[in-house]
Short mmCIF file of C-alpha atoms and ligand atoms in Angstrom, two decimals:
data_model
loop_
_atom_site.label_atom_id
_atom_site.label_comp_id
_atom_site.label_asym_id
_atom_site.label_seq_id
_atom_site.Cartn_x
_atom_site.Cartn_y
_atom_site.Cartn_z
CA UNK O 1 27.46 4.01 10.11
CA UNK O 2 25.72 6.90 8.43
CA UNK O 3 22.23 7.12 7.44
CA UNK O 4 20.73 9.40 4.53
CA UNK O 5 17.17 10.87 4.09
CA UNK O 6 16.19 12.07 1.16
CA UNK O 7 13.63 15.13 1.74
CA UNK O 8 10.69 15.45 0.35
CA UNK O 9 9.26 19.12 0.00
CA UNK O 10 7.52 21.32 -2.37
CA UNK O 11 10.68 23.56 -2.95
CA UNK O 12 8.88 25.78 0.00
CA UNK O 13 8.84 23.79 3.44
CA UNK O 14 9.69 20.06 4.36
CA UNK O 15 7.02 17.90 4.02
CA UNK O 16 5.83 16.02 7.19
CA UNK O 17 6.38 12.55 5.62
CA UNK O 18 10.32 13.85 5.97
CA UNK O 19 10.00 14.25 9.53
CA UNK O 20 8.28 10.50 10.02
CA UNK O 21 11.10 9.45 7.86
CA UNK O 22 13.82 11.37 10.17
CA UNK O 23 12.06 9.29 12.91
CA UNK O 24 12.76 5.80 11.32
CA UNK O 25 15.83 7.16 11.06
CA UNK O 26 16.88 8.23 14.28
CA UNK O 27 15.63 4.31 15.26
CA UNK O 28 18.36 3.06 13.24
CA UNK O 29 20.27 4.90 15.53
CA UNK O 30 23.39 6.32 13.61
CA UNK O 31 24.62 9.71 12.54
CA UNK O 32 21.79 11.25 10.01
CA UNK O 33 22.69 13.35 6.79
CA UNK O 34 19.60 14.82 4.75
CA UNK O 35 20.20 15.60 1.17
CA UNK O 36 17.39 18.04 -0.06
CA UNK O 37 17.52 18.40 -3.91
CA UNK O 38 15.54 21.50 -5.93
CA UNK O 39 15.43 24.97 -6.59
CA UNK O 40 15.90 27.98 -4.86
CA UNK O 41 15.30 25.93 -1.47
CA UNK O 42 17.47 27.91 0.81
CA UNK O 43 14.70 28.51 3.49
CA UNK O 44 14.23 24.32 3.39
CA UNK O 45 17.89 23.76 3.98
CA UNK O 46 17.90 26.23 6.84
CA UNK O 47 14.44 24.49 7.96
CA UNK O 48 16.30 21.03 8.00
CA UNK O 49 19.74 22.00 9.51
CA UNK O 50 17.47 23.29 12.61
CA UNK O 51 16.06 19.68 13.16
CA UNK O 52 17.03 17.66 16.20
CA UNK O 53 19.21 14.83 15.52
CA UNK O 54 20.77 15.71 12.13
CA UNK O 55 24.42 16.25 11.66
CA UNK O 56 24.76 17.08 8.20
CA UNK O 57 22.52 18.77 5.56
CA UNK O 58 23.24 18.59 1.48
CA UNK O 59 21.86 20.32 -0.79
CA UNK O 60 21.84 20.78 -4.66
CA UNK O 61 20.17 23.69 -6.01
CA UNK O 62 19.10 24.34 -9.75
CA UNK O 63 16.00 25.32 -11.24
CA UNK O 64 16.05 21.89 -13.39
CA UNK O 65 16.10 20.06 -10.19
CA UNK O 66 12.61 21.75 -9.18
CA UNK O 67 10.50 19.11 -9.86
CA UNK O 68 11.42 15.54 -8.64
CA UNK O 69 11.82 13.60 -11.38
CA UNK O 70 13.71 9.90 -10.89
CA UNK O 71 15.91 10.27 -13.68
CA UNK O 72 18.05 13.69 -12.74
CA UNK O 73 17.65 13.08 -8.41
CA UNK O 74 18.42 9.18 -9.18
CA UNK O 75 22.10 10.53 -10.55
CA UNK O 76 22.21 13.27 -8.35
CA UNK O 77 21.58 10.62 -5.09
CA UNK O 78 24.08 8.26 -6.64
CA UNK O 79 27.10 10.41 -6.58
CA UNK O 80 27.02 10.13 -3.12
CA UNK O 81 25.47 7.16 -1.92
CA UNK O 82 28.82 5.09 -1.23
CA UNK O 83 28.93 7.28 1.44
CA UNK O 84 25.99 5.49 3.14
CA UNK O 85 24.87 2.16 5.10
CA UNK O 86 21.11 3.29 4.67
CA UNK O 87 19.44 5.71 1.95
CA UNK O 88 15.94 6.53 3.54
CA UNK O 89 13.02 7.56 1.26
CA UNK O 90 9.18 8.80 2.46
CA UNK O 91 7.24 5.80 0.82
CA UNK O 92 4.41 8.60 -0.79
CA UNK O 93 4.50 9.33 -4.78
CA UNK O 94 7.85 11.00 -4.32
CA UNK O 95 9.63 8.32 -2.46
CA UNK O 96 8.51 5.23 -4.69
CA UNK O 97 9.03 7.26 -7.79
CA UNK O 98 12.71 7.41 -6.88
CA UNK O 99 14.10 4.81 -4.50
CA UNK O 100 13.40 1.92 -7.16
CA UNK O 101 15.72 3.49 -9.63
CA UNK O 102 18.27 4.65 -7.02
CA UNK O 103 18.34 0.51 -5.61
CA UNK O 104 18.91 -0.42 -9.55
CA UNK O 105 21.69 1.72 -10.33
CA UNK O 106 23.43 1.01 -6.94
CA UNK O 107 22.44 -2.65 -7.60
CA UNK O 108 20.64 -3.72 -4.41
CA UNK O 109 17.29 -4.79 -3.33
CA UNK O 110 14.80 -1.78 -2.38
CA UNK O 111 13.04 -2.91 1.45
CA UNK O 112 9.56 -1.23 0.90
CA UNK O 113 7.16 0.31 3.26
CA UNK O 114 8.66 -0.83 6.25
CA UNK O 115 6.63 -0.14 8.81
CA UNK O 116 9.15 -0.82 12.08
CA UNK O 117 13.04 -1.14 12.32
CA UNK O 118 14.10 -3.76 14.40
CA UNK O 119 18.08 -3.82 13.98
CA UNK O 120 20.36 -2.35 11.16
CA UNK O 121 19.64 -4.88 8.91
CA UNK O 122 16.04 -6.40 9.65
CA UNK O 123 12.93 -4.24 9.07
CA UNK O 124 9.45 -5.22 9.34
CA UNK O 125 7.17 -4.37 6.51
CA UNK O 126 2.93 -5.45 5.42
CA UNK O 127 2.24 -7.73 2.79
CA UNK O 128 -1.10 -9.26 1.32
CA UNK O 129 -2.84 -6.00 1.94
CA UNK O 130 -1.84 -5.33 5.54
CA UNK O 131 -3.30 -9.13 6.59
CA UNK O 132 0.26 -10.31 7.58
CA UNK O 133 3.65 -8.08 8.89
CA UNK O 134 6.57 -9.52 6.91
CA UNK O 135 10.13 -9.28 8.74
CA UNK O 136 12.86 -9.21 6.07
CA UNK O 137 16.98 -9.41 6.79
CA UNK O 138 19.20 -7.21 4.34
CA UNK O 139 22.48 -8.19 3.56
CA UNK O 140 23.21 -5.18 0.64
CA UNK O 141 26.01 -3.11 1.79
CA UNK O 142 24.01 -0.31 1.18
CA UNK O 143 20.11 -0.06 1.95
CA UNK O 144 17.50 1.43 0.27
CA UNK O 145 14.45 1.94 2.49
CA UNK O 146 11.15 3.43 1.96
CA UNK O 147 9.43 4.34 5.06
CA UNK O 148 5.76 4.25 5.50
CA UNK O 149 5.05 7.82 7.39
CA UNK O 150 1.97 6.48 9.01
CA UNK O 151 4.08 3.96 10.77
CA UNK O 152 6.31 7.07 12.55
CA UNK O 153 5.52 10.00 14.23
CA UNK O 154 6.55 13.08 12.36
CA UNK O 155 8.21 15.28 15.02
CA UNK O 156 9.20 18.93 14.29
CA UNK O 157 11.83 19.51 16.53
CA UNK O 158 13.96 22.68 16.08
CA UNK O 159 17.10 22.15 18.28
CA UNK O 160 19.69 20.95 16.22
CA UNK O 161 22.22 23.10 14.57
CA UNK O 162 23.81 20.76 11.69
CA UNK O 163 26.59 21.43 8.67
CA UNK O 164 25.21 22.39 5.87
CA UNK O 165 27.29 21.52 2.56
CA UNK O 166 26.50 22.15 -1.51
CA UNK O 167 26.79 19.40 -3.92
CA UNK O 168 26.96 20.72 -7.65
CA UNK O 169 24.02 19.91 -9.94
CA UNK O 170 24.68 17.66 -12.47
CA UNK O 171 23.47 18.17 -15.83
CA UNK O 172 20.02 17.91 -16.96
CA UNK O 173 19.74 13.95 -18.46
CA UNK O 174 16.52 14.97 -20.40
CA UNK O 175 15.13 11.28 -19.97
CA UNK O 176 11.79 12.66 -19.10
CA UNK O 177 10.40 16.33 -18.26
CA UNK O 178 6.81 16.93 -16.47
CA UNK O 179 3.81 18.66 -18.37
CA UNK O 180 1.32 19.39 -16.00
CA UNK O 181 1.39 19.56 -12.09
CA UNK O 182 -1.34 20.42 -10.09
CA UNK O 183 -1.33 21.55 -6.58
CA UNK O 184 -3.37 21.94 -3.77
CA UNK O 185 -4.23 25.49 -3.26
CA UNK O 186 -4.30 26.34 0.11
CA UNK O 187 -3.70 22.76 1.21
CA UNK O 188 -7.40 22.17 0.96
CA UNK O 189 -7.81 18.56 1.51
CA UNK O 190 -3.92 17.69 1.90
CA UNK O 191 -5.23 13.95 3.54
CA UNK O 192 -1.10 13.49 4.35
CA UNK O 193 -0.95 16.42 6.38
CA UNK O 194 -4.55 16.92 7.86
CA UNK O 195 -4.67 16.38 11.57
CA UNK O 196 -8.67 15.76 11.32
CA UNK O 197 -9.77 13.36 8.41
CA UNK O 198 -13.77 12.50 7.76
CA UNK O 199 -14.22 10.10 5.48
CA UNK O 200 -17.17 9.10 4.09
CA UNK O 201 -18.72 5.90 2.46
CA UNK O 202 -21.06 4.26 0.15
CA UNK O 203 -23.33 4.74 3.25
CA UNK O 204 -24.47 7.97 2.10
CA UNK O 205 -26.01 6.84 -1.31
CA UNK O 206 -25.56 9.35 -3.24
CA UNK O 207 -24.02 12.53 -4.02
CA UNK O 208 -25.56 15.11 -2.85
CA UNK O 209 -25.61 13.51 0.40
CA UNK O 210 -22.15 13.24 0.44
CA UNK O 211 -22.13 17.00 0.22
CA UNK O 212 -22.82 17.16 3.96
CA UNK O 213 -19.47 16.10 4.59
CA UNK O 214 -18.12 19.26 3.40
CA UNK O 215 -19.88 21.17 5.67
CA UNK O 216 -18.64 18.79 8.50
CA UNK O 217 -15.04 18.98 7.09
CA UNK O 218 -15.24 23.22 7.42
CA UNK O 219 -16.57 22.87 10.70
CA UNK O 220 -14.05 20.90 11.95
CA UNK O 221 -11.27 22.30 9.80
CA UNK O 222 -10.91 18.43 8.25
CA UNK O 223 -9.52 17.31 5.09
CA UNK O 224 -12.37 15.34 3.34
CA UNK O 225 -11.40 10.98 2.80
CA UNK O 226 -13.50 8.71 0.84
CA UNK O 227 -13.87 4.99 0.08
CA UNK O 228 -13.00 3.32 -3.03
CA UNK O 229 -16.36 2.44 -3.27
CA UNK O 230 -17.47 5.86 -2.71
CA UNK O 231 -15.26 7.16 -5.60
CA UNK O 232 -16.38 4.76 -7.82
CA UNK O 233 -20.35 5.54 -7.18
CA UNK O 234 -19.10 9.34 -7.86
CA UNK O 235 -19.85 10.97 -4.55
CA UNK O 236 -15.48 11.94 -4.49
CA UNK O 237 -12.56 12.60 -6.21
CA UNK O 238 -10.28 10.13 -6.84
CA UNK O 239 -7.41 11.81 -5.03
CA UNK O 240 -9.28 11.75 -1.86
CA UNK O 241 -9.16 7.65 -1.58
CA UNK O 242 -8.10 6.27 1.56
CA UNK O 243 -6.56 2.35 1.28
CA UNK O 244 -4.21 -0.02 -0.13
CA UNK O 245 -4.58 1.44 -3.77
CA UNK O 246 -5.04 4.91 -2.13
CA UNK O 247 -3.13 7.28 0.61
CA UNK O 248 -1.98 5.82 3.63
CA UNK O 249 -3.10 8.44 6.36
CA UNK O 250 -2.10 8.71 9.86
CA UNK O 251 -4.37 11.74 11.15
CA UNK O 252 -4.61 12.42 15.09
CA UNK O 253 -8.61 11.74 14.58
CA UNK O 254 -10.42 9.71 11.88
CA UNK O 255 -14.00 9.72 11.27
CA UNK O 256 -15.63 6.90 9.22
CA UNK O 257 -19.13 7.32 7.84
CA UNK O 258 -20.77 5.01 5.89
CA UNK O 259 -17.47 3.23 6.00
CA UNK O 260 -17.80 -0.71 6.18
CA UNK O 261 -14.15 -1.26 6.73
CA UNK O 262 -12.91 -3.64 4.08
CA UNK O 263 -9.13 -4.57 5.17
CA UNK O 264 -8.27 -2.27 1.86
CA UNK O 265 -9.89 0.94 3.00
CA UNK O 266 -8.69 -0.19 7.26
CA UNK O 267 -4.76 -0.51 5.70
CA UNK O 268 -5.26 2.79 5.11
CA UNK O 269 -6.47 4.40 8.01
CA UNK O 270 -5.59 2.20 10.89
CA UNK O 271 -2.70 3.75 12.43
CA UNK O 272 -5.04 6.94 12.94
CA UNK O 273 -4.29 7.99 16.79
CA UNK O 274 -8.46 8.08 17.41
CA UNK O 275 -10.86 6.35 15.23
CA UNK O 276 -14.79 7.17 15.40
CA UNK O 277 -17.35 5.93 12.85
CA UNK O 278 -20.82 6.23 12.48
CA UNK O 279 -22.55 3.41 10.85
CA UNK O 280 -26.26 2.02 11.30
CA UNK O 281 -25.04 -1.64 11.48
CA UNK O 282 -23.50 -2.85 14.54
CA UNK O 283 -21.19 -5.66 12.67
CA UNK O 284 -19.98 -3.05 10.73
CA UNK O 285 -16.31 -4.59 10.61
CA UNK O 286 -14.71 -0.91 11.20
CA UNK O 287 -16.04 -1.25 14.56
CA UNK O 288 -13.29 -3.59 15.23
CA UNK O 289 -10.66 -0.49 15.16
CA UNK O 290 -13.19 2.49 16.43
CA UNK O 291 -11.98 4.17 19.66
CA UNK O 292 -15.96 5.33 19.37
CA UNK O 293 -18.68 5.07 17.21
CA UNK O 294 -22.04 6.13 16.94
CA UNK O 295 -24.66 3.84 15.50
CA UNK O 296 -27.54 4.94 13.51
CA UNK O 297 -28.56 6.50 9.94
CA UNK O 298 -25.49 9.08 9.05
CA UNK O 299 -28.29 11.37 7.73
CA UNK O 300 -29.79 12.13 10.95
CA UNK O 301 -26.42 11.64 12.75
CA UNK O 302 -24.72 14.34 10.95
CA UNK O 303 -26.38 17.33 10.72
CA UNK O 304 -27.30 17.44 14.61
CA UNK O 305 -23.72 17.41 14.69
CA UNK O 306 -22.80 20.04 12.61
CA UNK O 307 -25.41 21.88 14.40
CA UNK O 308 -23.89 21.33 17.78
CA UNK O 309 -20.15 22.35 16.30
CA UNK O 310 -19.92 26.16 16.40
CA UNK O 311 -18.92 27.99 12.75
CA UNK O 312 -15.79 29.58 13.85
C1 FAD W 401 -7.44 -4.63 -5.05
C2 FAD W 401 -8.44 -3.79 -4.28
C3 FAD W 401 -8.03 -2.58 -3.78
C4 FAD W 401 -8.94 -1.79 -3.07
N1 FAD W 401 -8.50 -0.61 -2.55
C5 FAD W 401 -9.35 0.11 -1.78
C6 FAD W 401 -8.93 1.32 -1.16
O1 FAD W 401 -7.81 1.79 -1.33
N2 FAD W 401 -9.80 1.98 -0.37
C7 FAD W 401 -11.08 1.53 -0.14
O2 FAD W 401 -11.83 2.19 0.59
N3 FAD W 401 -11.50 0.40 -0.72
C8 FAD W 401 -10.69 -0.31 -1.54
N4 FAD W 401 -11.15 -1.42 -2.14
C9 FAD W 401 -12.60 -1.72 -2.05
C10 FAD W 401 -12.99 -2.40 -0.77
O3 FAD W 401 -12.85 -3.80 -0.91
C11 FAD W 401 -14.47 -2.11 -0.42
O4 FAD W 401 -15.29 -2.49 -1.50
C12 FAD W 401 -14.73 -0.66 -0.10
O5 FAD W 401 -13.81 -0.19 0.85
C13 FAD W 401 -16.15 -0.54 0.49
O6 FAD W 401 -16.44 0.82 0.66
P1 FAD W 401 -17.56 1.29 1.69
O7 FAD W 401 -17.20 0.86 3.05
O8 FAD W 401 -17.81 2.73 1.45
O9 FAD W 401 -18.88 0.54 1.14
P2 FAD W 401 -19.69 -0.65 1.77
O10 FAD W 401 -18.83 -1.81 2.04
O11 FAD W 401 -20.88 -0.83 0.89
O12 FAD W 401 -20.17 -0.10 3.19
C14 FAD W 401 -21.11 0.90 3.37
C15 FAD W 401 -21.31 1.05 4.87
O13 FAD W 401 -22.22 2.09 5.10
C16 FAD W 401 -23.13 1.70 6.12
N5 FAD W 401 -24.37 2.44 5.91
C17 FAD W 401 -25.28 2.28 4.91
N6 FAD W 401 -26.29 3.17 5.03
C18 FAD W 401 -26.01 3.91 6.14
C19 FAD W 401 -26.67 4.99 6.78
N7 FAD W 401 -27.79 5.50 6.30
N8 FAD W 401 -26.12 5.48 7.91
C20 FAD W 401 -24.95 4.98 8.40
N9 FAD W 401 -24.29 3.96 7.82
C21 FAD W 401 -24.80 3.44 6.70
C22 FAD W 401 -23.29 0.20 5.94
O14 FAD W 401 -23.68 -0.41 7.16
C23 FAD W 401 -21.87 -0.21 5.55
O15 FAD W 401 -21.11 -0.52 6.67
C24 FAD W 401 -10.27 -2.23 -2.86
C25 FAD W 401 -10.66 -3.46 -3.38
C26 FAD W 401 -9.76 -4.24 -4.08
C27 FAD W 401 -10.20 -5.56 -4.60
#
């Protein structure tokens, strides 16, 4: 048996949702291929041939290839997916843009966001919001998987040597073609790849207060989280939601404040390794999951402790 991840990467370096996805991979516990698709992504293919536990890594180079759009790395994926038992996608923007359309053309049922791999054919995976841990049995010959990163530790591990093989680029299908794309500069606030997260709530009332959190966030060299609730009272940017209709983060240390912890901003945030929140009720629910918390009003809470963090 032979299992295939599909990288995700920003045509510069791997992204760290690949390397949670080469973990659920190396679970299954057969030989691992990684197909990386874009343009001029020499330095990635290198990157991924070095990684412990791969055997094989495609590539497909062309500059219409740079941005991942279903349509041309569907085809491109297809061409060589008879080759595989399992097809393995990061289950983030790029992985559910793609895998759905890759399980249509191949004609077999996508098994999404599966959170643990118990055998070669039975995955576990959360439905109703996280509430209940569904474990589903695949009989498709071949299976295409989305993989939740939080659920896998995303290990960097340079001591493979793997093959590394071109596939040609197939035409352009022109279904579809992208018209803006906005990155972040400097990786300010990249929530997926942060290894502190603070996160802040409707708790703080309004935004200005909210701005505190930036200062706590460069203190502590943290990406900046939110609640839905928070978003929607305009204290944060959409794009910083943590939750079921927002990222799914798994940072080494999580700070809630103001958080409540509804079970849509907790599925979000739960598999953080340490959780702390600050909150001034003591049945806050996010409690529950807190390694530590500290209770009392966030607005005298906070800035002793961004005085007692040094600025360097
Ligand atoms: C389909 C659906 C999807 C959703 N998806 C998401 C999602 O992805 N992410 C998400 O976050 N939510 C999501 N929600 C919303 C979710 O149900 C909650 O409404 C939301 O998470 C609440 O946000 P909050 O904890 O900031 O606010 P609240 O629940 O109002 O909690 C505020 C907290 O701040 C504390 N607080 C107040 N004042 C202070 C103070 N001065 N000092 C310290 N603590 C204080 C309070 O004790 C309380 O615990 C979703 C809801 C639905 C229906």
């Amino acid at each position: 048996m032979v299992t295939l991840v599909v990288a995700e990467h920003n045509n510069f370096n791997l992204k760290s949702s690949t390397f949670s996805t080469i973990s659920a991979a190396i679970k299954l516990g057969n030989e691992i291929h990684i197909l990386v698709i874009g343009f001029n992504i020499l330095k990635i293919v290198k990157q991924a041939a070095r990684i412990f536990g791969i055997s094989k890594v495609f590539f497909i180079d062309s500059s219409h290839l740079y941005h991942p759009l279903s349509e041309n790395f569907s085809l491109q994926i297809f061409t060589i997916a008879f080759s595989y038992n399992h097809i393995l996608f990061p289950a983030t923007s790029f992985g559910k843009n793609i895998a759905p359309r890759v399980a249509a053309i191949l004609d077999v049922s996508q098994i999404s966001e599966v959170i643990d791999i118990k055998s070669d054919n039975i995955f576990c995976r959360f439905i109703y919001t996280g509430n209940v841990i569904a474990t589903v049995q695949s009989h498709d010959k071949i299976k295409v998987i989305t993989i939740c990163p939080a659920s896998f530790e995303s290990i960097e591990d340079y001591t493979g040597s793997a093959v590394i093989e071109s596939i040609k680029a197939l035409p352009n299908v022109c279904m579809s073609s992208l018209i803006s794309y906005q990155t972040n500069i400097n990786n300010f606030n990249d929530l997926n790849n942060a290894d502190i997260i603070v996160a802040g709530g409707k708790g703080f009332k309004n935004a200005k207060n909210f701005k505190i959190l930036r200062i706590l966030a460069q203190r502590l060299k943290a990406a900046i989280g939110a609640s839905r609730a928070a978003i929607e009272s305009g204290y944060a940017e959409k794009s910083w939601q943590i939750g079921q209709s927002g990222k799914i983060v798994s940072p080494k240390l999580y700070i809630a404040i103001g958080i409540s912890g509804s079970i849509q901003h907790i599925v979000g945030m739960k598999n953080s390794k340490i959780i702390v929140a600050i909150n001034n009720d003591m049945k806050a629910p996010i409690l529950n999951i807190s390694d530590y918390y500290i209770i009392g009003d966030l607005l005298e809470i906070l800035p002793k402790l961004i005085n007692a963090l040094s600025d360097d």
